[in-house]
Short mmCIF file of C-alpha atoms in Angstrom, two decimals:
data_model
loop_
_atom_site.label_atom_id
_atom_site.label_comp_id
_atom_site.label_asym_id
_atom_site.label_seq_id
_atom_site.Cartn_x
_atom_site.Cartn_y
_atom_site.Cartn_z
CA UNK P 1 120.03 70.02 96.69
CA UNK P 2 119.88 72.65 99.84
CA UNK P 3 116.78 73.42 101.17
CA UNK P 4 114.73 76.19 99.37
CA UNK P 5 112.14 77.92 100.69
CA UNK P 6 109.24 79.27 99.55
CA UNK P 7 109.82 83.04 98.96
CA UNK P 8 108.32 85.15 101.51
CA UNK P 9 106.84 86.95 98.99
CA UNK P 10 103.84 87.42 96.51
CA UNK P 11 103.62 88.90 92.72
CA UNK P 12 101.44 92.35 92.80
CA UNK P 13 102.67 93.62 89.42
CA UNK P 14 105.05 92.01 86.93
CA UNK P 15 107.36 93.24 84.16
CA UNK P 16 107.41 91.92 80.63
CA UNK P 17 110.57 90.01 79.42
CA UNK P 18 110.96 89.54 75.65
CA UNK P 19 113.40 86.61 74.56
CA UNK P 20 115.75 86.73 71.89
CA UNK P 21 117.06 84.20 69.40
CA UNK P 22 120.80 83.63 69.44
CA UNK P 23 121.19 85.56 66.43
CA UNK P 24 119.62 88.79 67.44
CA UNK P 25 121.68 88.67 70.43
CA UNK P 26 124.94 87.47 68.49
CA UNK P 27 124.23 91.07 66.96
CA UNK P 28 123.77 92.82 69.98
CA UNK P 29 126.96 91.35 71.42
CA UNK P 30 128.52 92.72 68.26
CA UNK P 31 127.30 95.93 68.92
CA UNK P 32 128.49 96.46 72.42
CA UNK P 33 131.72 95.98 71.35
CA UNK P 34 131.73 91.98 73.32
CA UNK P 35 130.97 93.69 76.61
CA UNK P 36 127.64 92.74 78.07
CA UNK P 37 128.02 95.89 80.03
CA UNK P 38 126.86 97.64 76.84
CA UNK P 39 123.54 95.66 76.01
CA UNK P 40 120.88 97.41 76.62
CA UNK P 41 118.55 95.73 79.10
CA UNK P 42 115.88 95.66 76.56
CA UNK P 43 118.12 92.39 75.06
CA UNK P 44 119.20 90.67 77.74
CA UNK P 45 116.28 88.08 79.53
CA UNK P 46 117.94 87.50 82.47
CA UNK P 47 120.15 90.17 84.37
CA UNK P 48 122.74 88.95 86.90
CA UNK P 49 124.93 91.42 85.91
CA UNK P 50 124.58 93.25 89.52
CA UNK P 51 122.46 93.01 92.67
CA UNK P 52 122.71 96.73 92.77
CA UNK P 53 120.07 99.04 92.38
CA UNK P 54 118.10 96.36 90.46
CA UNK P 55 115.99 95.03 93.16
CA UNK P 56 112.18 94.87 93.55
CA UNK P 57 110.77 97.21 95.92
CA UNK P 58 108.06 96.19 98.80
CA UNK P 59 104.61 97.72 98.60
CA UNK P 60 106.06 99.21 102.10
CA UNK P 61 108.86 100.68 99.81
CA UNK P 62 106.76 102.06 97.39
CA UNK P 63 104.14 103.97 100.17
CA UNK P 64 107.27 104.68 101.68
CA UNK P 65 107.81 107.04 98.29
CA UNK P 66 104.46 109.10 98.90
CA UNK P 67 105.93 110.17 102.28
CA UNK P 68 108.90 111.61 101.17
CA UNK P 69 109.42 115.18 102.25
CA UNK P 70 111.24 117.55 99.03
CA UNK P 71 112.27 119.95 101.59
CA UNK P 72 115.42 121.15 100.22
CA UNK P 73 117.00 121.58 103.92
CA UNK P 74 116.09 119.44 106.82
CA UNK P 75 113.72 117.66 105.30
CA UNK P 76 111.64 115.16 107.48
CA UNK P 77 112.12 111.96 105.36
CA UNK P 78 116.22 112.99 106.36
CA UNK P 79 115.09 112.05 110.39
CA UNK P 80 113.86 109.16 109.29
CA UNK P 81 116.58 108.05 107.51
CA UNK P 82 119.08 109.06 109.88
CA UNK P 83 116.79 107.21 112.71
CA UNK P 84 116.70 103.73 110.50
CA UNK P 85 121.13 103.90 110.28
CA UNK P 86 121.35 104.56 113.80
CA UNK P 87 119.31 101.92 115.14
CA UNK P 88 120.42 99.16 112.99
CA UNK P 89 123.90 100.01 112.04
CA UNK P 90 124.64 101.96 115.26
CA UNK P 91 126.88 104.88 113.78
CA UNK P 92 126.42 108.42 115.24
CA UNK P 93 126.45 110.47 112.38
CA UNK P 94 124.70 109.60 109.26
CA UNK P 95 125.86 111.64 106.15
CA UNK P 96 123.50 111.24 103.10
CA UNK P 97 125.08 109.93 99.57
CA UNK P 98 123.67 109.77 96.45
CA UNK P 99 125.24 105.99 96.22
CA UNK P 100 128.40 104.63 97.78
CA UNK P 101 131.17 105.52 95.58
CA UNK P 102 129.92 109.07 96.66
CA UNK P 103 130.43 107.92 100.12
CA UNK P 104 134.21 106.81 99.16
CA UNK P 105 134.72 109.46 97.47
CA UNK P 106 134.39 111.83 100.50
CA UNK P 107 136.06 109.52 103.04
CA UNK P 108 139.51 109.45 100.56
CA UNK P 109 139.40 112.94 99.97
CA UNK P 110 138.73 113.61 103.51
CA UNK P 111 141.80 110.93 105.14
CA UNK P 112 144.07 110.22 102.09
CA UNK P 113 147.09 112.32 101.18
CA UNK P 114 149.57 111.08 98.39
CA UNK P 115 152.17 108.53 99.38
CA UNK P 116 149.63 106.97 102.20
CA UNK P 117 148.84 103.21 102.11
CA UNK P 118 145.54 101.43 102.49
CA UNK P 119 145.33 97.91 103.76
CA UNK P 120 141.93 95.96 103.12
CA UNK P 121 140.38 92.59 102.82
CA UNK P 122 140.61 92.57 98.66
CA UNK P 123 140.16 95.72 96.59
CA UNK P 124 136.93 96.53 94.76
CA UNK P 125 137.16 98.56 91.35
CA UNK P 126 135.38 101.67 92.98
CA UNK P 127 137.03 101.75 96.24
CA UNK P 128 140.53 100.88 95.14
CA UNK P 129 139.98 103.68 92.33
CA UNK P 130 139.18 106.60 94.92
CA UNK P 131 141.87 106.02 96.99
CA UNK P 132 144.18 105.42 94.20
CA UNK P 133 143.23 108.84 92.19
CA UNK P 134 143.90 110.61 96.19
CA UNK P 135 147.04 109.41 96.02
CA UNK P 136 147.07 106.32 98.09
CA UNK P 137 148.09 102.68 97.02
CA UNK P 138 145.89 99.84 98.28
CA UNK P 139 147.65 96.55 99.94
CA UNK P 140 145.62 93.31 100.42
CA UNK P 141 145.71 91.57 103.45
CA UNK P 142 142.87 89.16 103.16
CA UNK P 143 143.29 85.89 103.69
CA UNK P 144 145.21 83.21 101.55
CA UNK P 145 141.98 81.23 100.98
CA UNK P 146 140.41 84.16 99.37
CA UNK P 147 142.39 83.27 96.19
CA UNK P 148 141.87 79.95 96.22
CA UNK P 149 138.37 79.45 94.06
CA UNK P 150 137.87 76.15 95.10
CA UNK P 151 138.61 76.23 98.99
CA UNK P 152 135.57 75.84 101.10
CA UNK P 153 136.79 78.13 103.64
CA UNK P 154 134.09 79.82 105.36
CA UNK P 155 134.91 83.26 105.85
CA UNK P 156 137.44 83.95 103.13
CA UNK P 157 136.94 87.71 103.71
CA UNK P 158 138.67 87.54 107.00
CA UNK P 159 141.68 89.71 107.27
CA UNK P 160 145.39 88.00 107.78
CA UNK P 161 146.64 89.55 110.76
CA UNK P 162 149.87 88.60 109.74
CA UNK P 163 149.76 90.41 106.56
CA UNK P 164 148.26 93.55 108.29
CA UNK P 165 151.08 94.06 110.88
CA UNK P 166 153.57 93.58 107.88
CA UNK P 167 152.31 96.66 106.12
CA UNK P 168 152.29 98.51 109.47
CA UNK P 169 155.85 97.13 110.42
CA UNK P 170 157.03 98.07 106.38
CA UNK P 171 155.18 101.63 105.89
CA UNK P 172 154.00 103.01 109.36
CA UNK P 173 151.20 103.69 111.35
CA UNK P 174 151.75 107.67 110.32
CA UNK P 175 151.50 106.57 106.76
CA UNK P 176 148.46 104.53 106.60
CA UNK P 177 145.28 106.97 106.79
CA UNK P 178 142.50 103.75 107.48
CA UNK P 179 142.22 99.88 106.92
CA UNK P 180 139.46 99.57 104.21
CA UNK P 181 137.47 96.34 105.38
CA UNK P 182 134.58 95.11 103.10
CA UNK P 183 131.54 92.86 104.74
CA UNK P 184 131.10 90.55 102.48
CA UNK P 185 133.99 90.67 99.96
CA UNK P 186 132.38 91.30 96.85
CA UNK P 187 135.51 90.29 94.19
CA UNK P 188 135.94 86.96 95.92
CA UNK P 189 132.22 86.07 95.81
CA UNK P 190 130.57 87.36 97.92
CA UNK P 191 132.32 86.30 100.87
CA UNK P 192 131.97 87.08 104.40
CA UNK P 193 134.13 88.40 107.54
CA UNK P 194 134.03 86.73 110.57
CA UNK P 195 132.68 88.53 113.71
CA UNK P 196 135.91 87.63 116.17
CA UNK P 197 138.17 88.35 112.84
CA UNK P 198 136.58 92.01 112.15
CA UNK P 199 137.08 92.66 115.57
CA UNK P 200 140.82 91.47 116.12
CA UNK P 201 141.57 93.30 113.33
CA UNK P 202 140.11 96.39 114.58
CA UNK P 203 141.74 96.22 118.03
CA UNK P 204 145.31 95.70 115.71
CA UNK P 205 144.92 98.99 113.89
CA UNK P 206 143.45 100.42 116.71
CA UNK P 207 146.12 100.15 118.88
CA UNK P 208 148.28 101.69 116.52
CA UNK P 209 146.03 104.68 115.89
CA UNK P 210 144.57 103.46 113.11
CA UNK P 211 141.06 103.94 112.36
CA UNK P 212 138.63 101.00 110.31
CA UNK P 213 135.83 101.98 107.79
CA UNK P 214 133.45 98.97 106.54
CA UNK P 215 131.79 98.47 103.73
CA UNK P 216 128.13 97.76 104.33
CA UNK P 217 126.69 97.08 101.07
CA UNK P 218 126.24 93.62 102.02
CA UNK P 219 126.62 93.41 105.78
CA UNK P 220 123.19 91.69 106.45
CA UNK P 221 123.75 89.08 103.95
CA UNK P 222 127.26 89.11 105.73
CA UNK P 223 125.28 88.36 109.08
CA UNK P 224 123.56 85.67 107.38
CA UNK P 225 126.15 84.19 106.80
CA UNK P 226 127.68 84.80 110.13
CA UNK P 227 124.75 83.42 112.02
CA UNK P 228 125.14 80.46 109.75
CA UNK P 229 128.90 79.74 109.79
CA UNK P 230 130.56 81.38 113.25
CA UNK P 231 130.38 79.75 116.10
CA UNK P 232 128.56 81.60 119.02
CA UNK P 233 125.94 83.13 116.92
CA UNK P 234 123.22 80.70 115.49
CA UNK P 235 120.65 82.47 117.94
CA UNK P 236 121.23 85.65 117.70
CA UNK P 237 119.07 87.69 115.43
CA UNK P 238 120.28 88.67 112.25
CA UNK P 239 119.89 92.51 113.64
CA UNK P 240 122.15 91.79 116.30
CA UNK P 241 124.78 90.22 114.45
CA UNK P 242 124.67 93.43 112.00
CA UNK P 243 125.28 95.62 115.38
CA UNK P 244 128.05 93.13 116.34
CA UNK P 245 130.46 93.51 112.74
CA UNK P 246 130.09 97.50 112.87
CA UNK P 247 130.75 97.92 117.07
CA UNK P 248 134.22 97.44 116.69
CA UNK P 249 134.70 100.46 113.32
CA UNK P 250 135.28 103.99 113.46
CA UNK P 251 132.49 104.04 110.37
CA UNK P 252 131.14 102.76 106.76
CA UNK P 253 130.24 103.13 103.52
CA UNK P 254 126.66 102.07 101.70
CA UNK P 255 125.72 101.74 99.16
CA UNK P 256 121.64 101.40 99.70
CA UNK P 257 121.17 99.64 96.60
CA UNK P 258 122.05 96.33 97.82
CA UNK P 259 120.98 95.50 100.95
CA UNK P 260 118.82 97.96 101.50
CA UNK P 261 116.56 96.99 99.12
CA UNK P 262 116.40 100.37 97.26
CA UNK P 263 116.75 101.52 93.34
CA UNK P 264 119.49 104.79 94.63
CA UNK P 265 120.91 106.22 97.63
CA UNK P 266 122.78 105.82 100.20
CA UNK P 267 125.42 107.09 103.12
CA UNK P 268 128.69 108.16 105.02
CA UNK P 269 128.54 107.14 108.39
CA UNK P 270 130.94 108.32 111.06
CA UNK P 271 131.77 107.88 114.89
CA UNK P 272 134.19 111.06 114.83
CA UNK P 273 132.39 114.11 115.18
CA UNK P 274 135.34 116.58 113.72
CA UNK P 275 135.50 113.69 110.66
CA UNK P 276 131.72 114.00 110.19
CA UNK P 277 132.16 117.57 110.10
CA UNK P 278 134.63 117.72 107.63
CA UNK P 279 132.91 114.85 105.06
CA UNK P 280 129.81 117.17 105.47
CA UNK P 281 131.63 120.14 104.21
CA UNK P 282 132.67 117.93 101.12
CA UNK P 283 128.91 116.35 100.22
CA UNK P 284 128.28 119.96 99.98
CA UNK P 285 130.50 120.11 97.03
CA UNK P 286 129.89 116.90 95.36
CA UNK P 287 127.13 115.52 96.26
CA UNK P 288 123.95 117.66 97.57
CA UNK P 289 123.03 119.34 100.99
CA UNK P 290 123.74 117.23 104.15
CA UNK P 291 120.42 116.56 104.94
CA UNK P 292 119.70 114.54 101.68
CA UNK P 293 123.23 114.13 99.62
CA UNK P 294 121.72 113.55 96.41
CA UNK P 295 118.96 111.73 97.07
CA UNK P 296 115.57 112.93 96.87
CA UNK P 297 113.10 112.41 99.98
CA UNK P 298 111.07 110.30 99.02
CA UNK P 299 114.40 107.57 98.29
CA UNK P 300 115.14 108.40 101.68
CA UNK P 301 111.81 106.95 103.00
CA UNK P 302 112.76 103.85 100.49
CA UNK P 303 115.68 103.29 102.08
CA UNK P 304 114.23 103.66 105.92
CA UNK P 305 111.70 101.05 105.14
CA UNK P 306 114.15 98.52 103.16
CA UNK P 307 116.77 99.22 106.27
CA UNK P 308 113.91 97.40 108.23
CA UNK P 309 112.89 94.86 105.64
CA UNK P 310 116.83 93.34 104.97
CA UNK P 311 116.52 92.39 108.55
CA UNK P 312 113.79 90.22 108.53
CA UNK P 313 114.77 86.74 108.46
CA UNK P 314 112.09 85.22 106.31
CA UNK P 315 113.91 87.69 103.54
CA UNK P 316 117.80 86.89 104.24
CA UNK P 317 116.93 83.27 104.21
CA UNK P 318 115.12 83.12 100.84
CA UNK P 319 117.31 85.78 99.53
CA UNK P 320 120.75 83.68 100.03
CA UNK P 321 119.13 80.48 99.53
CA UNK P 322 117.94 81.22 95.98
CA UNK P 323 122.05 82.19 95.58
CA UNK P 324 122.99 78.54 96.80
CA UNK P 325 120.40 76.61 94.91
CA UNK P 326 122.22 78.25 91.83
CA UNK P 327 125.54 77.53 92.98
CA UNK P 328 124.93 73.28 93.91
CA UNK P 329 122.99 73.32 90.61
CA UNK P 330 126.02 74.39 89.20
CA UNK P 331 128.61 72.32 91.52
CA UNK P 332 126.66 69.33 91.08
CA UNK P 333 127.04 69.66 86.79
CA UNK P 334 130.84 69.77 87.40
CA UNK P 335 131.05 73.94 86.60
CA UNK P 336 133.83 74.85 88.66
CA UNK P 337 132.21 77.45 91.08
CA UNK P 338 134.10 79.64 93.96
CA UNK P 339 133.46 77.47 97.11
CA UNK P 340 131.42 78.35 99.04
CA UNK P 341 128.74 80.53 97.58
CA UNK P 342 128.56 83.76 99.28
CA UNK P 343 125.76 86.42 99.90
CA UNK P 344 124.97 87.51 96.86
CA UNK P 345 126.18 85.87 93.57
CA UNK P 346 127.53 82.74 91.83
CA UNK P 347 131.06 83.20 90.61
CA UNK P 348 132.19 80.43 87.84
CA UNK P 349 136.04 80.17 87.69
CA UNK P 350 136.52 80.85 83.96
CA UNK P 351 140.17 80.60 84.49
CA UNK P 352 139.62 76.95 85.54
CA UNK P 353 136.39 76.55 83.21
CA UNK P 354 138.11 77.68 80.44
CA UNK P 355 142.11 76.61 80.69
CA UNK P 356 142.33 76.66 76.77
CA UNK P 357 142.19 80.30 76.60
CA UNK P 358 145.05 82.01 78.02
CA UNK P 359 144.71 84.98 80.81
CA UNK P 360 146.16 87.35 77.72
CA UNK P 361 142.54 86.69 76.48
CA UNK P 362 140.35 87.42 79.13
CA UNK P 363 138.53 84.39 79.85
CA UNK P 364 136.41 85.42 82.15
CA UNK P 365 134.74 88.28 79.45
CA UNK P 366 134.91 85.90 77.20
CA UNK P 367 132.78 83.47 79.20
CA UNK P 368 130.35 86.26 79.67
CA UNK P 369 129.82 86.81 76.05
CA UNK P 370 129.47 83.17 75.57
CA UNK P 371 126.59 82.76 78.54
CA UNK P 372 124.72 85.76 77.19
CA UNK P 373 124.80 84.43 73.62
CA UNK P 374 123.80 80.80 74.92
CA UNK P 375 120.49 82.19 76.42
CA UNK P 376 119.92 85.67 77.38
CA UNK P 377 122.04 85.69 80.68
CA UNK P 378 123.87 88.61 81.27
CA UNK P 379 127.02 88.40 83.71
CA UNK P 380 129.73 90.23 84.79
CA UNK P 381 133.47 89.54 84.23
CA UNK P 382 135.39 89.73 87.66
CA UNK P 383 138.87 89.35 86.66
CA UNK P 384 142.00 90.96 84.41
CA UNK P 385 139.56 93.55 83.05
CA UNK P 386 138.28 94.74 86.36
CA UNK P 387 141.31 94.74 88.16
CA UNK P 388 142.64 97.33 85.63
CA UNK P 389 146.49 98.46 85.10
CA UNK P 390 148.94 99.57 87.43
CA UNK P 391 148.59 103.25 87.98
CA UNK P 392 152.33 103.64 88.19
CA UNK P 393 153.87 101.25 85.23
CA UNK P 394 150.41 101.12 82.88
CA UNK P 395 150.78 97.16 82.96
CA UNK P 396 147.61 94.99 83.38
CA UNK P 397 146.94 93.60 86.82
CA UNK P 398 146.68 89.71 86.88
CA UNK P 399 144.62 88.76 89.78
CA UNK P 400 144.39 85.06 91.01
CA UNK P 401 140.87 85.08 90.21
CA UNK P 402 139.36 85.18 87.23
CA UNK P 403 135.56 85.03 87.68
CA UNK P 404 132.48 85.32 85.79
CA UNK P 405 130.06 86.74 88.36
CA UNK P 406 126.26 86.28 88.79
CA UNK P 407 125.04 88.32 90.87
CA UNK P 408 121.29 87.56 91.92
CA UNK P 409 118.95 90.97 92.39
CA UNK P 410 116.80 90.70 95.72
CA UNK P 411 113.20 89.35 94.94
CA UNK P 412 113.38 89.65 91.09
CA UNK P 413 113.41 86.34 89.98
CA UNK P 414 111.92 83.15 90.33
CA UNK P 415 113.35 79.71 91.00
CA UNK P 416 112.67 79.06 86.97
CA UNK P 417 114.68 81.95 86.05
CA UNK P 418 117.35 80.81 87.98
CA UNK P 419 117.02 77.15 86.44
CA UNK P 420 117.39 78.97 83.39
CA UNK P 421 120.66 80.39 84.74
CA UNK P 422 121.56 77.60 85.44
CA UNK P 423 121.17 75.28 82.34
CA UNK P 424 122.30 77.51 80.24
CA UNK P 425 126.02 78.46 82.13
CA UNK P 426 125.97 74.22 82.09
CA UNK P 427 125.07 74.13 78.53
CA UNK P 428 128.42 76.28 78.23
CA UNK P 429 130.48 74.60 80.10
CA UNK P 430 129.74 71.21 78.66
CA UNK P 431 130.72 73.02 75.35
CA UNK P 432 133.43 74.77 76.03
CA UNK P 433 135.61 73.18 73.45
CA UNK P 434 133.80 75.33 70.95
CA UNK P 435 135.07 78.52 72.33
CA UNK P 436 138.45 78.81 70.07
CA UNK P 437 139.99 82.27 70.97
CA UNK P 438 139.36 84.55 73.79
CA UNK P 439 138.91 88.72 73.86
CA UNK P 440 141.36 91.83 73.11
CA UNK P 441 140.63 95.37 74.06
CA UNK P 442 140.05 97.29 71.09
CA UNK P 443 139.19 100.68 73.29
CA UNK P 444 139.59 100.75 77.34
CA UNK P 445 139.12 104.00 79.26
CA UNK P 446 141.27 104.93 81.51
CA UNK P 447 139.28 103.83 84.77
CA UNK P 448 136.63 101.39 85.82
CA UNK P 449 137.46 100.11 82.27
CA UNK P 450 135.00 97.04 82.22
CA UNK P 451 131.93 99.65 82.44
CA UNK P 452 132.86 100.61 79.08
CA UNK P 453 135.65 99.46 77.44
CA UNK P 454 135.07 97.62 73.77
CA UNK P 455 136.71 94.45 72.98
CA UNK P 456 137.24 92.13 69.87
CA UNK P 457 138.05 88.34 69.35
CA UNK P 458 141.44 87.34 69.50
CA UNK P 459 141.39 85.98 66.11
CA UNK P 460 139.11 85.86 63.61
CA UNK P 461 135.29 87.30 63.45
CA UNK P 462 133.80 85.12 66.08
CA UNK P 463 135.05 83.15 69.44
CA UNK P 464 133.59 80.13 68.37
CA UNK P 465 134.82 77.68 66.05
#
């Protein structure tokens, strides 16, 4: 097993779990339609369903709260927010959001017109969603590898170069508004982008006029993993490496609920002054004031001091080494796992864990059903369902992956929680021959559908034999 260290952390106050027997939570299932989205938290024991928003606050975070100036304009707690994104992200202008699809939201309405093309390093539902509904249609040029579940590349969110100058050569330089680059790549696991890759990509689009917006969500676990993997950088501080992969962009996204250790919040940040301009003329309409975009001071603070905190490389350490004890527990039970683990979450191949049910029948949510019944484990299905339906035809998307996600909240859990994880996606697995029949849709809205959309067995009552 890897090394796992002790977590650089103590218990001050804990939160009450209550367990469930299989058949109060065979009638929750029922309930929510077979999408674990729908449980309510109060029945589910553990929750890997997302690292966002759900993680546990410092003591520093939570003095950090008392601070927090309600001024509705220029507010003090703004300063310090803006203060903490300049110094460790390095980006001019910092633009307050209330999360980061409010961020994306304002960067396609402010650079997208309709007929424009977007390349990026794998969609996400969010991103791919804003710039669809602005008119634009997304093109992935990430590499091969990424697709490949059980190839132990190690920075499968690097962009192919190759595929990049092909959508320039095909569409235009004039027709493609920005390349959307995410650090790590969240819908192949978590994966990160190389340092040298992020910034030959940048000088590409660059030199054709093209500006490059990142996705920071995860950028320090994407340092991490840098420091870790890339050659050149094993002594560099995780703080430098996070100043290296956003040099070479014209701006990003974040969402502060990931790596910023917060509950809400985050920001726009921009190099262009006239851009900045124009995005804060927008947060005005859909978000708040520019000097706190939805967020209250006092989740400003939060954020400043978590900014800080994700740094620290007693945290990273613990924080992705908790994610790879999970995944070799899993690897080493024969559960076939995306390879390598990434930043933030376990992904089990349910297309490959489950080969019996066919794609028509959504393995992947039906694996998540099947976890969460075995013990209490809520997932998330990263496959068919989330990749949605061609705007233009209406047809499902089929994307090579099909992925049951776990996705680990920051300093939540212990290691016999994740044990617990992991024995009961093995005692799955090792069953598998039970599950007879996969999902249908019985509702779907029309976006983000696996947030709400209702499903039913393929045939018969249940999906077990």
């Amino acid at each position: 097993m890897p090394a796992y260290p002790a977590e650089p952390w103590r218990v001050k106050m804990v939160e009450p779990l209550r367990a469930t027997t299989r058949d109060e939570r065979e009638e929750a299932l029922r309930a929510a339609g077979w999408n674990p989205c729908l449980l309510r938290s109060e029945d589910v024991y553990v929750d890997l369903f997302t690292d966002s928003g759900t993680n546990a606050m410092s003591d520093r975070q939570w003095s950090a709260l008392m601070r927090g100036d309600e001024a509705y304009a220029g507010a003090r707690s703004f300063y310090v927010f803006e203060r903490a994104v300049r110094a460790f992200y390095g980006y001019e202008h910092v633009i307050p959001v209330h999360q980061g699809r409010g961020g994306e939201n304002i960067l396609s309405r402010c650079l997208i017109r309709p007929g424009t093309h977007v390349p990026g390093n794998m969609y996400f539902p969010s991103t791919r969603a804003h710039q669809e509904l602005n008119g634009a249609t997304f093109h992935d040029v990430i590499v091969d590898e990424a697709h490949d579940p059980a190839s132990a590349h190690p920075f499968k969110g690097d962009v192919d170069l190759a595929k990049l100058r092909a959508v320039i050569a095909e569409f235009g330089a004039a027709a493609i508004p920005y390349v959307s680059l995410a650090a790590t790549v969240n819908m192949a696991g978590g994966q990160p982008i190389g340092v040298a890759n992020l910034t030959e990509t940048c000088a590409l689009a660059h030199a054709h006029g093209i500006p490059v917006f990142l996705d920071t969500a995860r950028a320090v676990e994407n340092a991490w993993l840098v420091k870790c993997r890339e050659p050149g950088w094993k002594r560099r501080s995780v703080a430098e490496v996070l100043l290296a992969l956003c040099a070479p962009t014209d701006g990003a996204v974040m969402s502060a609920k990931k790596d910023s250790l917060a509950n809400i919040g985050g920001w726009l940040a921009l190099r262009d002054p006239a851009l900045a301009d124009q995005a804060r003329g927008l947060v005005l309409l859909y978000e708040g004031l520019h000097t706190y975009g939805g967020m209250a001071g006092r989740d400003m603070e939060a954020i400043a001091e978590g900014i800080a905190e994700s740094v620290d490389e007693d945290h990273i350490r613990a924080r992705v080494a908790q994610v790879e004890y999970l995944g070799e527990r899993l690897r080493r039970a024969d559960v076939p796992i995306v390879r390598p683990t990434g930043g933030h979450c376990v992904c089990v191949d349910a297309a490959a864990a489950l080969p019996h049910v066919p794609r028509s029948q959504l393995p992947a949510q039906t694996l998540a059903c099947a976890v969460y019944l075995e013990a209490g484990v809520r997932g998330v299905e990263r496959g068919a369902v989330s990749a949605g339906r061609d705007p233009d035809t209406g047809e499902n998307r089929w994307p090579s992956l099909e992925l049951l996600r776990l996705a680990i909240p920051r300093r939540v859990y212990t290691r016999a929680h994740i044990d617990l994880v992991a024995d009961s996606v093995i005692a799955v697995h090792r069953d598998r021959r039970r599950i007879t029949c996969g999902l249908a849709f019985a509702s779907e809205p029309r976006h983000l559908r696996f947030f709400q959309a209702r499903f039913t067995p393929a045939s018969g009552a249940t999906i077990f034999g």
